[in-house]
Amino acid sequence: MDFNVHQRSGPSQPALFEDTSAPQQPNRTQPQAGPSFQQYGQYIQDPMVANMAMQYGSSLATSGKAYVEQNLDRYIPVSRVKFYFAVTTDYVVHKLVLLLFPFLNKEWGAYNNTGGEPTRHLNSPDLYIPVMGFATYVVAVAVALGNQGKFTPEMLGMTATTAFVWLMIEIGVVQLAMYLISVTTDIKIFDLASFSGYKFVHMIVCVVSAMILGSTGYYLSFIYSSAAIVYFLICTLRYIILPDSTEDRIARGSKRRNNLLLLIAFIQPLIMFWLTHHVTYGPDPSPLPKTSL
C-alpha cells in the first residue's frame, strides 16, 4: 500500500514557526544612486538654467549693493565724499603750485561748495592732495629717520597715528571755537578737513629740506612754508568766513569772524613744527667731497 501523499498545486500555506536552524543572512539594501557629476554638468550647460542663474546672481548683487549704499549713507555721506576726489592732473599740478607759491596768485575768490567737481575753481577744496600728502609725509619721515639710523618699523604706524590724531584735534578745536563764538559759516566738515590737510604738502618740503640741507635748510623752509600756508588760507577762507567784502577786497566782518579766520590760519605752523621738528635731531649731511682738478 502506497502511503505517499501528493501535494496539490496551489498557494502554499504560511508556516506556523520560522525555521531558525539555517544561518540568517543580513538584509543589505542597495543605496539608491544619486545624480552623477555628468548630470550636474548637463544642468549647468543647459542655456535656460545658466540664464536663470545669471539673472538671479545679478539681481542679488544689485539688491545687496543698494542695501549697503542705503545704510552706509546714514553714517558716511559717500556721495558727497566722491566729488572731493574727482580731480584731474591739471587741477593737481596747478593746486600744488598755488600751495607752494601763493604769493604769485592774483585771483582769489569764493568757490562753489554746494556741488560739482573741485576742478571748476582752483580755490575749491579737495581731499586727494591731503590724502596723498599725508601718505607721502609718513614715507618722507621714515626715510629721514632711516638716514639718521633711528628708523624702526613701528615708526611708520606711530608717525601716521600722531599726524592723524593732531589733524582730528585741529578740526575739533575749530568746530568748538565756531560753536563757542556762535559763528555760522558755509564751510563744511570736509572743507575744513581739506584745508587742514594742505599743510602736509609744506611738511614734506620741510622734511626733504632737512634731509638735504640739514637743520639750516629745515628752518628756512619752515619759515617760508608757514608764511605760504597762512597766506593761502587767509586769502581763500576770507570769502567764506567773512562773506561781506568791498570791491577793493578788504574783508569786513565781526571781530569774532576775524579771530576764527586767524585761528585756522595760524594753527597750521604750530602743528607743522610739532610734527616735523624731530627730523632735525640727527647730524647735518656731510658736504660733497672736493675734487682736485
PDB file of C-alpha atoms in Angstrom:
ATOM      1  CA  MET A   1       0.000   0.000   0.000  1.00  0.00           C
ATOM      2  CA  ASP A   2       1.370   3.401  -1.049  1.00  0.00           C
ATOM      3  CA  PHE A   3       1.236   5.901   1.759  1.00  0.00           C
ATOM      4  CA  ASN A   4       2.779   8.763  -0.238  1.00  0.00           C
ATOM      5  CA  VAL A   5       0.589  11.758  -0.366  1.00  0.00           C
ATOM      6  CA  HIS A   6       0.892  14.006  -3.397  1.00  0.00           C
ATOM      7  CA  GLN A   7       0.670  17.648  -2.628  1.00  0.00           C
ATOM      8  CA  ARG A   8      -1.849  19.630  -4.563  1.00  0.00           C
ATOM      9  CA  SER A   9      -0.763  22.507  -6.654  1.00  0.00           C
ATOM     10  CA  GLY A  10      -1.881  25.755  -5.208  1.00  0.00           C
ATOM     11  CA  PRO A  11      -0.836  28.505  -2.880  1.00  0.00           C
ATOM     12  CA  SER A  12       1.467  27.403  -0.084  1.00  0.00           C
ATOM     13  CA  GLN A  13       0.231  27.675   3.475  1.00  0.00           C
ATOM     14  CA  PRO A  14       2.171  30.011   5.791  1.00  0.00           C
ATOM     15  CA  ALA A  15       4.367  28.268   8.336  1.00  0.00           C
ATOM     16  CA  LEU A  16       3.410  28.498  11.938  1.00  0.00           C
ATOM     17  CA  PHE A  17       7.028  28.804  13.121  1.00  0.00           C
ATOM     18  CA  GLU A  18      10.091  30.180  11.391  1.00  0.00           C
ATOM     19  CA  ASP A  19      12.973  27.877  10.750  1.00  0.00           C
ATOM     20  CA  THR A  20      15.884  29.322  12.678  1.00  0.00           C
ATOM     21  CA  SER A  21      18.211  26.411  12.152  1.00  0.00           C
ATOM     22  CA  ALA A  22      19.706  27.909   8.988  1.00  0.00           C
ATOM     23  CA  PRO A  23      22.057  30.912   9.387  1.00  0.00           C
ATOM     24  CA  GLN A  24      20.376  34.197   8.791  1.00  0.00           C
ATOM     25  CA  GLN A  25      21.824  36.418   6.078  1.00  0.00           C
ATOM     26  CA  PRO A  26      21.902  40.129   6.838  1.00  0.00           C
ATOM     27  CA  ASN A  27      19.424  42.122   4.851  1.00  0.00           C
ATOM     28  CA  ARG A  28      21.525  44.599   2.897  1.00  0.00           C
ATOM     29  CA  THR A  29      19.687  47.185   0.887  1.00  0.00           C
ATOM     30  CA  GLN A  30      21.495  48.772  -2.011  1.00  0.00           C
ATOM     31  CA  PRO A  31      21.697  52.566  -1.689  1.00  0.00           C
ATOM     32  CA  GLN A  32      19.975  54.483  -4.338  1.00  0.00           C
ATOM     33  CA  ALA A  33      22.408  56.160  -6.638  1.00  0.00           C
ATOM     34  CA  GLY A  34      22.117  59.958  -6.679  1.00  0.00           C
ATOM     35  CA  PRO A  35      22.616  62.188  -9.654  1.00  0.00           C
ATOM     36  CA  SER A  36      26.135  61.939 -11.068  1.00  0.00           C
ATOM     37  CA  PHE A  37      28.523  64.762 -11.878  1.00  0.00           C
ATOM     38  CA  GLN A  38      27.726  64.326 -15.520  1.00  0.00           C
ATOM     39  CA  GLN A  39      24.078  65.084 -14.816  1.00  0.00           C
ATOM     40  CA  TYR A  40      25.070  68.220 -12.885  1.00  0.00           C
ATOM     41  CA  GLY A  41      27.245  69.232 -15.786  1.00  0.00           C
ATOM     42  CA  GLN A  42      24.343  68.789 -18.149  1.00  0.00           C
ATOM     43  CA  TYR A  43      22.188  71.004 -15.920  1.00  0.00           C
ATOM     44  CA  ILE A  44      24.839  73.750 -15.888  1.00  0.00           C
ATOM     45  CA  GLN A  45      25.347  73.553 -19.633  1.00  0.00           C
ATOM     46  CA  ASP A  46      21.660  73.998 -20.187  1.00  0.00           C
ATOM     47  CA  PRO A  47      21.219  77.573 -21.558  1.00  0.00           C
ATOM     48  CA  MET A  48      17.960  78.074 -19.687  1.00  0.00           C
ATOM     49  CA  VAL A  49      19.482  77.104 -16.331  1.00  0.00           C
ATOM     50  CA  ALA A  50      22.570  79.249 -16.967  1.00  0.00           C
ATOM     51  CA  ASN A  51      20.486  82.306 -17.839  1.00  0.00           C
ATOM     52  CA  MET A  52      18.329  81.863 -14.764  1.00  0.00           C
ATOM     53  CA  ALA A  53      21.423  81.599 -12.548  1.00  0.00           C
ATOM     54  CA  MET A  54      22.970  84.701 -14.085  1.00  0.00           C
ATOM     55  CA  GLN A  55      19.781  86.703 -13.672  1.00  0.00           C
ATOM     56  CA  TYR A  56      19.405  85.601 -10.057  1.00  0.00           C
ATOM     57  CA  GLY A  57      23.034  86.418  -9.256  1.00  0.00           C
ATOM     58  CA  SER A  58      22.783  89.817 -10.933  1.00  0.00           C
ATOM     59  CA  SER A  59      19.591  90.737  -9.072  1.00  0.00           C
ATOM     60  CA  LEU A  60      21.106  89.551  -5.791  1.00  0.00           C
ATOM     61  CA  ALA A  61      24.251  91.641  -6.320  1.00  0.00           C
ATOM     62  CA  THR A  62      22.204  94.702  -7.277  1.00  0.00           C
ATOM     63  CA  SER A  63      19.957  94.447  -4.261  1.00  0.00           C
ATOM     64  CA  GLY A  64      22.948  93.893  -1.966  1.00  0.00           C
ATOM     65  CA  LYS A  65      24.760  96.921  -3.370  1.00  0.00           C
ATOM     66  CA  ALA A  66      21.670  99.090  -2.972  1.00  0.00           C
ATOM     67  CA  TYR A  67      21.221  97.903   0.621  1.00  0.00           C
ATOM     68  CA  VAL A  68      24.851  98.669   1.524  1.00  0.00           C
ATOM     69  CA  GLU A  69      24.764 102.116  -0.085  1.00  0.00           C
ATOM     70  CA  GLN A  70      21.462 102.976   1.556  1.00  0.00           C
ATOM     71  CA  ASN A  71      22.648 102.015   5.044  1.00  0.00           C
ATOM     72  CA  LEU A  72      26.169 103.396   4.566  1.00  0.00           C
ATOM     73  CA  ASP A  73      24.872 106.843   3.628  1.00  0.00           C
ATOM     74  CA  ARG A  74      23.268 107.089   7.059  1.00  0.00           C
ATOM     75  CA  TYR A  75      26.690 107.342   8.664  1.00  0.00           C
ATOM     76  CA  ILE A  76      29.110 108.317   5.859  1.00  0.00           C
ATOM     77  CA  PRO A  77      27.854 110.555   3.019  1.00  0.00           C
ATOM     78  CA  VAL A  78      29.671 108.623   0.305  1.00  0.00           C
ATOM     79  CA  SER A  79      28.059 110.620  -2.485  1.00  0.00           C
ATOM     80  CA  ARG A  80      29.437 113.848  -1.010  1.00  0.00           C
ATOM     81  CA  VAL A  81      32.910 112.422  -0.411  1.00  0.00           C
ATOM     82  CA  LYS A  82      33.258 111.244  -4.007  1.00  0.00           C
ATOM     83  CA  PHE A  83      33.309 114.689  -5.526  1.00  0.00           C
ATOM     84  CA  TYR A  84      36.205 115.727  -3.253  1.00  0.00           C
ATOM     85  CA  PHE A  85      38.330 113.102  -5.030  1.00  0.00           C
ATOM     86  CA  ALA A  86      37.086 113.988  -8.531  1.00  0.00           C
ATOM     87  CA  VAL A  87      40.247 115.803  -9.609  1.00  0.00           C
ATOM     88  CA  THR A  88      42.285 115.945 -12.785  1.00  0.00           C
ATOM     89  CA  THR A  89      46.009 116.081 -13.393  1.00  0.00           C
ATOM     90  CA  ASP A  90      45.863 119.758 -14.380  1.00  0.00           C
ATOM     91  CA  TYR A  91      43.999 120.615 -11.211  1.00  0.00           C
ATOM     92  CA  VAL A  92      46.527 118.786  -9.012  1.00  0.00           C
ATOM     93  CA  VAL A  93      49.519 120.440 -10.694  1.00  0.00           C
ATOM     94  CA  HIS A  94      48.060 123.958 -10.525  1.00  0.00           C
ATOM     95  CA  LYS A  95      46.891 123.424  -6.950  1.00  0.00           C
ATOM     96  CA  LEU A  96      50.353 122.317  -5.827  1.00  0.00           C
ATOM     97  CA  VAL A  97      51.846 125.393  -7.473  1.00  0.00           C
ATOM     98  CA  LEU A  98      49.244 127.534  -5.719  1.00  0.00           C
ATOM     99  CA  LEU A  99      50.040 125.952  -2.347  1.00  0.00           C
ATOM    100  CA  LEU A 100      53.789 126.375  -2.724  1.00  0.00           C
ATOM    101  CA  PHE A 101      53.731 129.825  -4.323  1.00  0.00           C
ATOM    102  CA  PRO A 102      50.506 131.512  -3.170  1.00  0.00           C
ATOM    103  CA  PHE A 103      52.116 134.961  -3.305  1.00  0.00           C
ATOM    104  CA  LEU A 104      52.113 134.826  -7.108  1.00  0.00           C
ATOM    105  CA  ASN A 105      48.373 134.284  -7.375  1.00  0.00           C
ATOM    106  CA  LYS A 106      46.264 137.349  -8.071  1.00  0.00           C
ATOM    107  CA  GLU A 107      42.840 135.759  -8.436  1.00  0.00           C
ATOM    108  CA  TRP A 108      41.210 134.860  -5.138  1.00  0.00           C
ATOM    109  CA  GLY A 109      37.508 134.296  -4.940  1.00  0.00           C
ATOM    110  CA  ALA A 110      34.771 132.215  -3.455  1.00  0.00           C
ATOM    111  CA  TYR A 111      34.314 128.680  -4.665  1.00  0.00           C
ATOM    112  CA  ASN A 112      31.162 126.681  -5.194  1.00  0.00           C
ATOM    113  CA  ASN A 113      30.936 124.253  -2.294  1.00  0.00           C
ATOM    114  CA  THR A 114      27.326 123.238  -2.888  1.00  0.00           C
ATOM    115  CA  GLY A 115      28.048 120.737  -5.623  1.00  0.00           C
ATOM    116  CA  GLY A 116      30.040 119.943  -8.688  1.00  0.00           C
ATOM    117  CA  GLU A 117      33.647 118.949  -9.035  1.00  0.00           C
ATOM    118  CA  PRO A 118      36.592 120.795  -7.461  1.00  0.00           C
ATOM    119  CA  THR A 119      38.066 121.355 -10.913  1.00  0.00           C
ATOM    120  CA  ARG A 120      35.538 124.163 -11.507  1.00  0.00           C
ATOM    121  CA  HIS A 121      37.560 126.523  -9.318  1.00  0.00           C
ATOM    122  CA  LEU A 122      41.198 126.374  -8.316  1.00  0.00           C
ATOM    123  CA  ASN A 123      40.389 127.594  -4.804  1.00  0.00           C
ATOM    124  CA  SER A 124      37.849 124.853  -4.185  1.00  0.00           C
ATOM    125  CA  PRO A 125      38.898 122.218  -1.635  1.00  0.00           C
ATOM    126  CA  ASP A 126      39.665 118.582  -2.401  1.00  0.00           C
ATOM    127  CA  LEU A 127      40.729 115.569  -0.377  1.00  0.00           C
ATOM    128  CA  TYR A 128      43.005 113.963  -2.948  1.00  0.00           C
ATOM    129  CA  ILE A 129      46.012 116.208  -2.271  1.00  0.00           C
ATOM    130  CA  PRO A 130      45.671 115.991   1.557  1.00  0.00           C
ATOM    131  CA  VAL A 131      45.419 112.183   1.486  1.00  0.00           C
ATOM    132  CA  MET A 132      48.355 111.782  -0.888  1.00  0.00           C
ATOM    133  CA  GLY A 133      50.295 114.377   1.099  1.00  0.00           C
ATOM    134  CA  PHE A 134      49.607 112.506   4.331  1.00  0.00           C
ATOM    135  CA  ALA A 135      50.939 109.231   2.918  1.00  0.00           C
ATOM    136  CA  THR A 136      53.976 110.926   1.373  1.00  0.00           C
ATOM    137  CA  TYR A 137      54.737 112.710   4.647  1.00  0.00           C
ATOM    138  CA  VAL A 138      54.819 109.384   6.534  1.00  0.00           C
ATOM    139  CA  VAL A 139      57.221 107.899   3.975  1.00  0.00           C
ATOM    140  CA  ALA A 140      59.415 111.028   3.997  1.00  0.00           C
ATOM    141  CA  VAL A 141      59.732 110.959   7.786  1.00  0.00           C
ATOM    142  CA  ALA A 142      60.640 107.263   7.642  1.00  0.00           C
ATOM    143  CA  VAL A 143      63.383 107.979   5.099  1.00  0.00           C
ATOM    144  CA  ALA A 144      64.705 110.895   7.177  1.00  0.00           C
ATOM    145  CA  LEU A 145      64.852 108.771  10.319  1.00  0.00           C
ATOM    146  CA  GLY A 146      66.461 105.974   8.346  1.00  0.00           C
ATOM    147  CA  ASN A 147      69.265 108.313   7.281  1.00  0.00           C
ATOM    148  CA  GLN A 148      69.844 109.074  10.962  1.00  0.00           C
ATOM    149  CA  GLY A 149      69.808 105.395  11.934  1.00  0.00           C
ATOM    150  CA  LYS A 150      66.686 105.835  14.052  1.00  0.00           C
ATOM    151  CA  PHE A 151      64.120 104.058  11.867  1.00  0.00           C
ATOM    152  CA  THR A 152      62.117 101.132  13.188  1.00  0.00           C
ATOM    153  CA  PRO A 153      59.048  99.526  11.606  1.00  0.00           C
ATOM    154  CA  GLU A 154      56.939 100.848  14.445  1.00  0.00           C
ATOM    155  CA  MET A 155      57.819 104.407  13.438  1.00  0.00           C
ATOM    156  CA  LEU A 156      55.532 104.199  10.382  1.00  0.00           C
ATOM    157  CA  GLY A 157      52.453 103.484  12.450  1.00  0.00           C
ATOM    158  CA  MET A 158      53.450 105.936  15.163  1.00  0.00           C
ATOM    159  CA  THR A 159      54.052 108.747  12.671  1.00  0.00           C
ATOM    160  CA  ALA A 160      50.782 108.136  10.832  1.00  0.00           C
ATOM    161  CA  THR A 161      48.773 107.851  14.053  1.00  0.00           C
ATOM    162  CA  THR A 162      50.276 111.013  15.554  1.00  0.00           C
ATOM    163  CA  ALA A 163      49.618 113.070  12.424  1.00  0.00           C
ATOM    164  CA  PHE A 164      46.050 111.797  12.131  1.00  0.00           C
ATOM    165  CA  VAL A 165      45.273 112.450  15.796  1.00  0.00           C
ATOM    166  CA  TRP A 166      46.588 116.009  15.583  1.00  0.00           C
ATOM    167  CA  LEU A 167      44.542 116.581  12.452  1.00  0.00           C
ATOM    168  CA  MET A 168      41.399 115.446  14.260  1.00  0.00           C
ATOM    169  CA  ILE A 169      42.261 117.633  17.261  1.00  0.00           C
ATOM    170  CA  GLU A 170      42.692 120.628  14.974  1.00  0.00           C
ATOM    171  CA  ILE A 171      39.314 120.072  13.314  1.00  0.00           C
ATOM    172  CA  GLY A 172      37.692 119.584  16.705  1.00  0.00           C
ATOM    173  CA  VAL A 173      39.207 122.793  18.079  1.00  0.00           C
ATOM    174  CA  VAL A 174      37.968 124.810  15.106  1.00  0.00           C
ATOM    175  CA  GLN A 175      34.491 123.298  15.374  1.00  0.00           C
ATOM    176  CA  LEU A 176      34.411 124.026  19.098  1.00  0.00           C
ATOM    177  CA  ALA A 177      35.557 127.598  18.530  1.00  0.00           C
ATOM    178  CA  MET A 178      32.817 128.124  15.939  1.00  0.00           C
ATOM    179  CA  TYR A 179      30.269 126.837  18.439  1.00  0.00           C
ATOM    180  CA  LEU A 180      31.513 128.912  21.350  1.00  0.00           C
ATOM    181  CA  ILE A 181      31.655 132.198  19.469  1.00  0.00           C
ATOM    182  CA  SER A 182      28.366 131.411  17.673  1.00  0.00           C
ATOM    183  CA  VAL A 183      29.715 131.860  14.154  1.00  0.00           C
ATOM    184  CA  THR A 184      27.778 130.276  11.315  1.00  0.00           C
ATOM    185  CA  THR A 185      29.632 129.789   8.046  1.00  0.00           C
ATOM    186  CA  ASP A 186      29.188 127.873   4.827  1.00  0.00           C
ATOM    187  CA  ILE A 187      32.321 125.816   5.423  1.00  0.00           C
ATOM    188  CA  LYS A 188      31.609 122.106   5.766  1.00  0.00           C
ATOM    189  CA  ILE A 189      33.443 119.478   7.746  1.00  0.00           C
ATOM    190  CA  PHE A 190      35.059 118.042   4.601  1.00  0.00           C
ATOM    191  CA  ASP A 191      36.105 121.521   3.503  1.00  0.00           C
ATOM    192  CA  LEU A 192      37.755 122.059   6.864  1.00  0.00           C
ATOM    193  CA  ALA A 193      39.499 118.675   6.641  1.00  0.00           C
ATOM    194  CA  SER A 194      40.736 119.601   3.176  1.00  0.00           C
ATOM    195  CA  PHE A 195      42.146 122.977   4.158  1.00  0.00           C
ATOM    196  CA  SER A 196      43.723 121.487   7.280  1.00  0.00           C
ATOM    197  CA  GLY A 197      45.299 118.696   5.231  1.00  0.00           C
ATOM    198  CA  TYR A 198      47.021 121.008   2.754  1.00  0.00           C
ATOM    199  CA  LYS A 199      49.816 121.621   5.270  1.00  0.00           C
ATOM    200  CA  PHE A 200      51.162 118.115   4.596  1.00  0.00           C
ATOM    201  CA  VAL A 201      52.498 119.449   1.285  1.00  0.00           C
ATOM    202  CA  HIS A 202      54.566 122.028   3.154  1.00  0.00           C
ATOM    203  CA  MET A 203      55.593 119.487   5.766  1.00  0.00           C
ATOM    204  CA  ILE A 204      57.043 117.301   3.024  1.00  0.00           C
ATOM    205  CA  VAL A 205      59.095 120.268   1.817  1.00  0.00           C
ATOM    206  CA  CYS A 206      60.425 120.795   5.347  1.00  0.00           C
ATOM    207  CA  VAL A 207      61.380 117.142   5.815  1.00  0.00           C
ATOM    208  CA  VAL A 208      63.097 116.896   2.424  1.00  0.00           C
ATOM    209  CA  SER A 209      64.979 120.151   3.113  1.00  0.00           C
ATOM    210  CA  ALA A 210      66.148 118.726   6.428  1.00  0.00           C
ATOM    211  CA  MET A 211      67.456 115.600   4.710  1.00  0.00           C
ATOM    212  CA  ILE A 212      69.340 117.583   2.049  1.00  0.00           C
ATOM    213  CA  LEU A 213      70.461 120.744   3.836  1.00  0.00           C
ATOM    214  CA  GLY A 214      70.259 119.787   7.494  1.00  0.00           C
ATOM    215  CA  SER A 215      68.784 121.927  10.253  1.00  0.00           C
ATOM    216  CA  THR A 216      69.521 125.174   8.428  1.00  0.00           C
ATOM    217  CA  GLY A 217      67.549 124.080   5.392  1.00  0.00           C
ATOM    218  CA  TYR A 218      64.748 122.847   7.617  1.00  0.00           C
ATOM    219  CA  TYR A 219      64.259 126.153   9.449  1.00  0.00           C
ATOM    220  CA  LEU A 220      64.480 128.194   6.262  1.00  0.00           C
ATOM    221  CA  SER A 221      61.905 126.013   4.517  1.00  0.00           C
ATOM    222  CA  PHE A 222      59.735 126.011   7.636  1.00  0.00           C
ATOM    223  CA  ILE A 223      59.633 129.816   7.741  1.00  0.00           C
ATOM    224  CA  TYR A 224      58.688 130.056   4.077  1.00  0.00           C
ATOM    225  CA  SER A 225      56.158 127.191   4.262  1.00  0.00           C
ATOM    226  CA  SER A 226      54.488 128.706   7.311  1.00  0.00           C
ATOM    227  CA  ALA A 227      54.097 132.052   5.576  1.00  0.00           C
ATOM    228  CA  ALA A 228      52.793 130.340   2.430  1.00  0.00           C
ATOM    229  CA  ILE A 229      50.122 128.234   4.152  1.00  0.00           C
ATOM    230  CA  VAL A 230      48.960 131.153   6.307  1.00  0.00           C
ATOM    231  CA  TYR A 231      48.683 133.451   3.312  1.00  0.00           C
ATOM    232  CA  PHE A 232      46.866 130.787   1.285  1.00  0.00           C
ATOM    233  CA  LEU A 233      44.285 130.075   3.987  1.00  0.00           C
ATOM    234  CA  ILE A 234      43.596 133.729   4.743  1.00  0.00           C
ATOM    235  CA  CYS A 235      43.093 134.588   1.077  1.00  0.00           C
ATOM    236  CA  THR A 236      40.880 131.540   0.477  1.00  0.00           C
ATOM    237  CA  LEU A 237      38.774 131.348   3.633  1.00  0.00           C
ATOM    238  CA  ARG A 238      38.049 135.044   3.999  1.00  0.00           C
ATOM    239  CA  TYR A 239      35.396 134.764   1.287  1.00  0.00           C
ATOM    240  CA  ILE A 240      33.646 132.086   3.358  1.00  0.00           C
ATOM    241  CA  ILE A 241      34.156 133.219   6.938  1.00  0.00           C
ATOM    242  CA  LEU A 242      33.963 136.912   6.014  1.00  0.00           C
ATOM    243  CA  PRO A 243      31.268 136.906   3.323  1.00  0.00           C
ATOM    244  CA  ASP A 244      30.869 140.683   3.202  1.00  0.00           C
ATOM    245  CA  SER A 245      33.667 142.371   1.295  1.00  0.00           C
ATOM    246  CA  THR A 246      34.143 145.582  -0.587  1.00  0.00           C
ATOM    247  CA  GLU A 247      35.251 145.926  -4.164  1.00  0.00           C
ATOM    248  CA  ASP A 248      38.834 146.640  -3.114  1.00  0.00           C
ATOM    249  CA  ARG A 249      38.947 143.149  -1.461  1.00  0.00           C
ATOM    250  CA  ILE A 250      39.086 144.476   2.074  1.00  0.00           C
ATOM    251  CA  ALA A 251      37.058 141.958   4.009  1.00  0.00           C
ATOM    252  CA  ARG A 252      34.649 143.272   6.604  1.00  0.00           C
ATOM    253  CA  GLY A 253      33.092 141.322   9.419  1.00  0.00           C
ATOM    254  CA  SER A 254      32.765 140.979  13.115  1.00  0.00           C
ATOM    255  CA  LYS A 255      35.737 140.619  15.375  1.00  0.00           C
ATOM    256  CA  ARG A 256      34.761 137.041  16.159  1.00  0.00           C
ATOM    257  CA  ARG A 257      34.908 136.039  12.497  1.00  0.00           C
ATOM    258  CA  ASN A 258      38.315 137.650  12.145  1.00  0.00           C
ATOM    259  CA  ASN A 259      39.573 135.733  15.151  1.00  0.00           C
ATOM    260  CA  LEU A 260      38.214 132.475  13.718  1.00  0.00           C
ATOM    261  CA  LEU A 261      39.995 133.108  10.426  1.00  0.00           C
ATOM    262  CA  LEU A 262      43.266 133.846  12.198  1.00  0.00           C
ATOM    263  CA  LEU A 263      42.866 130.753  14.374  1.00  0.00           C
ATOM    264  CA  ILE A 264      42.510 128.455  11.377  1.00  0.00           C
ATOM    265  CA  ALA A 265      45.453 130.077   9.590  1.00  0.00           C
ATOM    266  CA  PHE A 266      47.994 130.400  12.405  1.00  0.00           C
ATOM    267  CA  ILE A 267      47.360 126.997  13.958  1.00  0.00           C
ATOM    268  CA  GLN A 268      48.908 125.392  10.882  1.00  0.00           C
ATOM    269  CA  PRO A 269      52.558 126.394  11.559  1.00  0.00           C
ATOM    270  CA  LEU A 270      52.320 125.153  15.149  1.00  0.00           C
ATOM    271  CA  ILE A 271      51.211 121.677  14.092  1.00  0.00           C
ATOM    272  CA  MET A 272      53.706 121.652  11.214  1.00  0.00           C
ATOM    273  CA  PHE A 273      56.593 122.339  13.583  1.00  0.00           C
ATOM    274  CA  TRP A 274      55.403 119.771  16.119  1.00  0.00           C
ATOM    275  CA  LEU A 275      55.184 117.011  13.505  1.00  0.00           C
ATOM    276  CA  THR A 276      58.440 117.751  11.668  1.00  0.00           C
ATOM    277  CA  HIS A 277      60.981 119.208  14.090  1.00  0.00           C
ATOM    278  CA  HIS A 278      62.173 115.776  15.277  1.00  0.00           C
ATOM    279  CA  VAL A 279      63.776 115.025  11.914  1.00  0.00           C
ATOM    280  CA  THR A 280      66.431 117.719  12.560  1.00  0.00           C
ATOM    281  CA  TYR A 281      67.915 115.987  15.596  1.00  0.00           C
ATOM    282  CA  GLY A 282      70.319 113.950  13.506  1.00  0.00           C
ATOM    283  CA  PRO A 283      73.681 115.115  12.146  1.00  0.00           C
ATOM    284  CA  ASP A 284      73.750 117.507   9.232  1.00  0.00           C
ATOM    285  CA  PRO A 285      74.544 115.954   5.862  1.00  0.00           C
ATOM    286  CA  SER A 286      78.254 115.858   5.107  1.00  0.00           C
ATOM    287  CA  PRO A 287      79.412 118.230   2.373  1.00  0.00           C
ATOM    288  CA  LEU A 288      80.251 116.877  -1.042  1.00  0.00           C
ATOM    289  CA  PRO A 289      83.914 115.874  -1.436  1.00  0.00           C
ATOM    290  CA  LYS A 290      86.015 118.347  -3.370  1.00  0.00           C
ATOM    291  CA  THR A 291      87.628 117.033  -6.495  1.00  0.00           C
ATOM    292  CA  SER A 292      91.042 118.315  -7.409  1.00  0.00           C
ATOM    293  CA  LEU A 293      91.480 119.464 -10.955  1.00  0.00           C
TER     294      LEU A 293
END
